[in-house]
Amino acid sequence: MKKIAVFASGTGSNFTKIFENIKKNLIPAELSCLITDNSHAGAIQFAKSNRIPVFTISPGNYSSGPEFGEALLQIIGEYKIEWIVLAGYLKKIPDNVVQIFSNRILNIHPALLPAFGGKGMYGIHVHEAVLASGAKVSGVTVHLVNMKYDAGPIVMQRAVDIEDCSSAAEIAKKVLRTEHDLYSIALQKILTVPSRVIGNRVVFGIPD
Ligand code: GRF
């Protein structure tokens, strides 16, 4: 059973879904704690009512990125965390955390990377850009986190047909449904199937 920490800044619907799928034994993991930067995150209430320890750690309270990273690493160390799962976490993970957790941090992005990713591309901004581009297909990407925004090795992707969507909100809603399925599938796979990073892809079935 791998110990995971989920990081979330907002509603936490992906966090909730992962929690439920762990409870159903679909993901062999122990959800050890929730880390957030936002004391109003919806995820907090859900975590508390399910007796998951919650830590609110705001980068604004630290004088540098590395110090913020140290604060995160302290909790992660305390709970013996093996994997970090970002679920709508809006802050950049400090480099010292990425280094220590190299290829053990997962993120979900609500579009098909490398399109519509990078700094400033989060939440509804992603879906607005997709709509403005005229694309008829968007999707979901689960990837490993490296030091560049949305650029780490791709674990899994799934396309979502958005031809019937006429607003960014409609795209967001449709894409989120796929996120809820794909994140648990990707997490289960990466925790159980040997894999190796080749180029910018996670290739399964080949031990590292
Ligand atoms: C999701 O669209 C996720 O892809 C993005 O932020 C959103 C979080 O949604 N990174 P929720 O908080 O899990 O409901």
Coordinates of C-alpha atoms and ligand atoms in Angstrom, one line a residue:
M1 CA 0.0 0.0 0.0
K2 CA 1.7 3.2 -1.1
K3 CA 1.2 6.3 1.1
I4 CA 0.0 9.3 -0.9
A5 CA -0.5 12.9 -0.1
V6 CA -3.1 14.8 -2.2
F7 CA -2.5 18.5 -2.8
A8 CA -5.6 20.5 -3.8
S9 CA -6.5 24.3 -3.9
G10 CA -10.1 24.3 -4.9
T11 CA -13.3 22.3 -5.0
G12 CA -11.6 19.0 -4.7
S13 CA -13.8 16.8 -6.9
N14 CA -10.8 14.9 -8.2
F15 CA -9.6 14.4 -4.6
T16 CA -13.0 13.1 -3.6
K17 CA -13.1 10.7 -6.5
I18 CA -9.6 9.4 -5.7
F19 CA -10.6 8.9 -2.0
E20 CA -13.8 7.0 -3.1
N21 CA -11.8 4.7 -5.4
I22 CA -9.3 4.0 -2.7
K23 CA -12.1 3.0 -0.4
K24 CA -13.5 0.7 -3.1
N25 CA -10.0 -0.9 -3.3
L26 CA -9.6 0.2 -6.9
I27 CA -6.3 2.0 -6.1
P28 CA -3.8 0.3 -3.7
A29 CA -3.0 3.4 -1.7
E30 CA -3.4 5.0 1.6
L31 CA -4.5 8.6 1.4
S32 CA -2.4 9.9 4.3
C33 CA -3.1 13.6 4.2
L34 CA -4.4 16.6 2.2
I35 CA -2.2 19.6 1.7
T36 CA -3.7 22.9 0.6
D37 CA -2.5 26.5 0.1
N38 CA -6.1 27.8 0.5
S39 CA -7.9 27.7 3.8
H40 CA -11.3 28.0 1.9
A41 CA -10.6 25.0 -0.4
G42 CA -13.8 22.8 -0.6
A43 CA -11.5 19.8 -0.3
I44 CA -10.8 20.6 3.4
Q45 CA -14.4 19.9 4.6
F46 CA -14.5 16.6 2.8
A47 CA -11.1 15.6 4.2
K48 CA -12.0 16.5 7.7
S49 CA -15.3 14.6 7.6
N50 CA -13.4 11.6 6.4
R51 CA -10.7 11.9 9.1
I52 CA -7.9 12.7 6.7
P53 CA -5.4 15.1 8.3
V54 CA -5.3 18.5 6.6
F55 CA -2.4 21.0 6.4
T56 CA -2.8 24.5 5.1
I57 CA 0.5 25.7 3.9
S58 CA 0.7 29.0 2.1
P59 CA 3.8 29.9 0.1
G60 CA 3.1 33.5 1.1
N61 CA 4.1 32.7 4.6
Y62 CA 7.6 31.7 3.6
S63 CA 10.4 34.0 2.5
S64 CA 11.6 31.8 -0.4
G65 CA 10.6 28.8 -2.6
P66 CA 13.0 26.5 -0.9
E67 CA 11.7 27.4 2.6
F68 CA 8.2 26.7 1.4
G69 CA 9.5 23.4 0.0
E70 CA 11.1 22.5 3.3
A71 CA 7.7 23.1 5.1
L72 CA 6.1 20.7 2.6
L73 CA 8.9 18.1 3.0
Q74 CA 8.5 18.2 6.7
I75 CA 4.9 17.0 6.6
I76 CA 5.6 14.6 3.7
G77 CA 8.4 13.1 5.8
E78 CA 6.3 12.9 8.9
Y79 CA 3.7 10.9 7.1
K80 CA 6.2 8.8 5.1
I81 CA 4.6 9.8 1.8
E82 CA 5.8 7.9 -1.2
W83 CA 3.7 9.7 -3.9
I84 CA 2.3 13.2 -4.3
V85 CA -0.9 13.6 -6.2
L86 CA -1.8 17.1 -7.4
A87 CA -5.5 17.5 -7.8
G88 CA -6.3 21.1 -8.8
Y89 CA -3.3 22.4 -6.9
L90 CA -2.5 25.9 -8.1
K91 CA 0.9 26.6 -6.7
K92 CA 4.1 25.6 -8.3
I93 CA 5.8 22.7 -6.5
P94 CA 9.2 24.0 -5.3
D95 CA 12.2 22.6 -7.0
N96 CA 13.6 21.0 -3.8
V97 CA 10.4 18.9 -3.5
V98 CA 10.5 18.0 -7.2
Q99 CA 14.1 16.9 -6.8
I100 CA 13.4 14.6 -3.8
F101 CA 10.2 13.3 -5.4
S102 CA 11.6 12.9 -8.9
N103 CA 9.0 11.0 -11.0
R104 CA 6.8 10.5 -8.0
I105 CA 4.5 13.5 -8.3
L106 CA 1.4 13.2 -10.5
N107 CA -0.6 16.1 -11.9
I108 CA -3.8 16.2 -13.9
H109 CA -4.3 18.9 -16.6
P110 CA -7.7 19.5 -18.2
A111 CA -6.5 19.6 -21.9
L112 CA -4.3 17.5 -24.2
L113 CA -0.8 18.6 -23.4
P114 CA 1.5 20.0 -24.7
A115 CA -1.3 22.1 -26.2
F116 CA -3.0 24.6 -23.8
G117 CA -0.5 24.2 -20.9
G118 CA 2.1 26.3 -19.2
K119 CA 2.0 29.2 -16.8
G120 CA -1.4 30.9 -16.5
M121 CA -3.1 27.9 -18.1
Y122 CA -5.3 26.7 -15.3
G123 CA -9.0 26.3 -14.6
I124 CA -11.4 28.1 -16.9
H125 CA -8.5 29.8 -18.7
V126 CA -7.6 26.5 -20.3
H127 CA -11.1 25.9 -21.6
E128 CA -11.5 29.4 -22.9
A129 CA -8.3 29.0 -24.9
V130 CA -9.5 25.7 -26.3
L131 CA -12.8 27.2 -27.3
A132 CA -11.1 30.3 -28.9
S133 CA -8.9 27.9 -30.9
G134 CA -11.8 26.3 -32.6
A135 CA -10.7 22.8 -31.6
K136 CA -13.4 20.2 -31.6
V137 CA -11.5 17.8 -29.4
S138 CA -10.0 18.6 -26.0
G139 CA -9.2 16.1 -23.3
V140 CA -7.3 15.2 -20.1
T141 CA -3.6 14.6 -19.5
V142 CA -2.1 12.9 -16.4
H143 CA 1.6 13.6 -16.3
L144 CA 4.6 13.5 -13.9
V145 CA 5.7 16.8 -12.5
N146 CA 9.1 18.2 -13.3
M147 CA 10.5 21.7 -12.8
K148 CA 8.6 23.2 -15.8
Y149 CA 4.8 23.9 -15.7
D150 CA 2.8 21.1 -17.4
A151 CA 5.8 19.8 -19.2
G152 CA 6.6 16.5 -17.3
P153 CA 6.5 13.0 -18.9
I154 CA 3.0 12.0 -20.0
V155 CA 1.4 9.1 -18.1
M156 CA -2.0 8.9 -19.8
Q157 CA -4.3 10.9 -22.0
R158 CA -7.9 10.7 -23.1
A159 CA -9.6 12.8 -25.7
V160 CA -13.0 14.4 -25.1
D161 CA -15.3 15.4 -28.0
I162 CA -16.3 19.0 -27.4
E163 CA -18.1 19.7 -30.7
D164 CA -21.4 20.0 -28.9
C165 CA -20.0 22.6 -26.3
S166 CA -20.6 26.2 -26.9
S167 CA -19.0 27.7 -23.8
A168 CA -15.8 27.2 -21.8
A169 CA -18.0 26.2 -18.8
E170 CA -19.6 23.4 -20.8
I171 CA -16.2 22.2 -21.9
A172 CA -15.0 22.3 -18.3
K173 CA -17.9 20.2 -17.1
K174 CA -17.5 17.6 -19.8
V175 CA -13.7 17.4 -19.4
L176 CA -14.1 17.1 -15.6
R177 CA -16.2 13.9 -16.0
T178 CA -13.3 12.3 -17.9
E179 CA -10.8 13.6 -15.3
H180 CA -12.7 11.8 -12.6
D181 CA -12.3 8.5 -14.5
L182 CA -8.8 8.9 -15.8
Y183 CA -7.0 10.1 -12.7
S184 CA -7.8 7.0 -10.7
I185 CA -7.0 4.7 -13.7
A186 CA -3.6 6.4 -14.1
L187 CA -2.9 6.4 -10.4
Q188 CA -3.7 2.7 -10.1
K189 CA -1.5 1.9 -13.1
I190 CA 1.5 3.9 -12.0
L191 CA 1.4 2.4 -8.5
T192 CA 1.1 -1.2 -9.8
V193 CA 2.8 -1.6 -13.2
P194 CA 6.5 -1.2 -13.6
S195 CA 7.3 1.8 -15.8
R196 CA 10.1 3.8 -17.2
V197 CA 10.4 7.4 -18.5
I198 CA 11.5 7.3 -22.1
G199 CA 11.8 10.7 -23.8
N200 CA 8.8 12.6 -22.4
R201 CA 6.6 9.5 -21.9
V202 CA 6.0 7.1 -19.1
V203 CA 6.2 3.7 -20.8
F204 CA 4.5 0.9 -18.9
G205 CA 5.7 -2.7 -18.7
I206 CA 9.4 -1.9 -18.6
P207 CA 10.9 -1.8 -15.2
D208 CA 13.1 1.3 -14.4
Ligands
GRF1 C1 -9.4 20.2 -12.6 O1 -10.0 20.6 -13.9 C2 -8.0 19.9 -12.8 O2 -7.6 19.3 -14.0 C3 -7.3 21.2 -12.7 O3 -8.0 21.8 -11.7 C4 -9.4 21.3 -11.6 C5 -9.6 20.9 -10.2 O4 -10.9 20.5 -10.0 N1 -5.9 21.0 -12.4 P1 -11.3 19.8 -8.6 O5 -10.8 20.8 -7.5 O6 -10.7 18.5 -8.5 O7 -12.8 19.8 -8.7

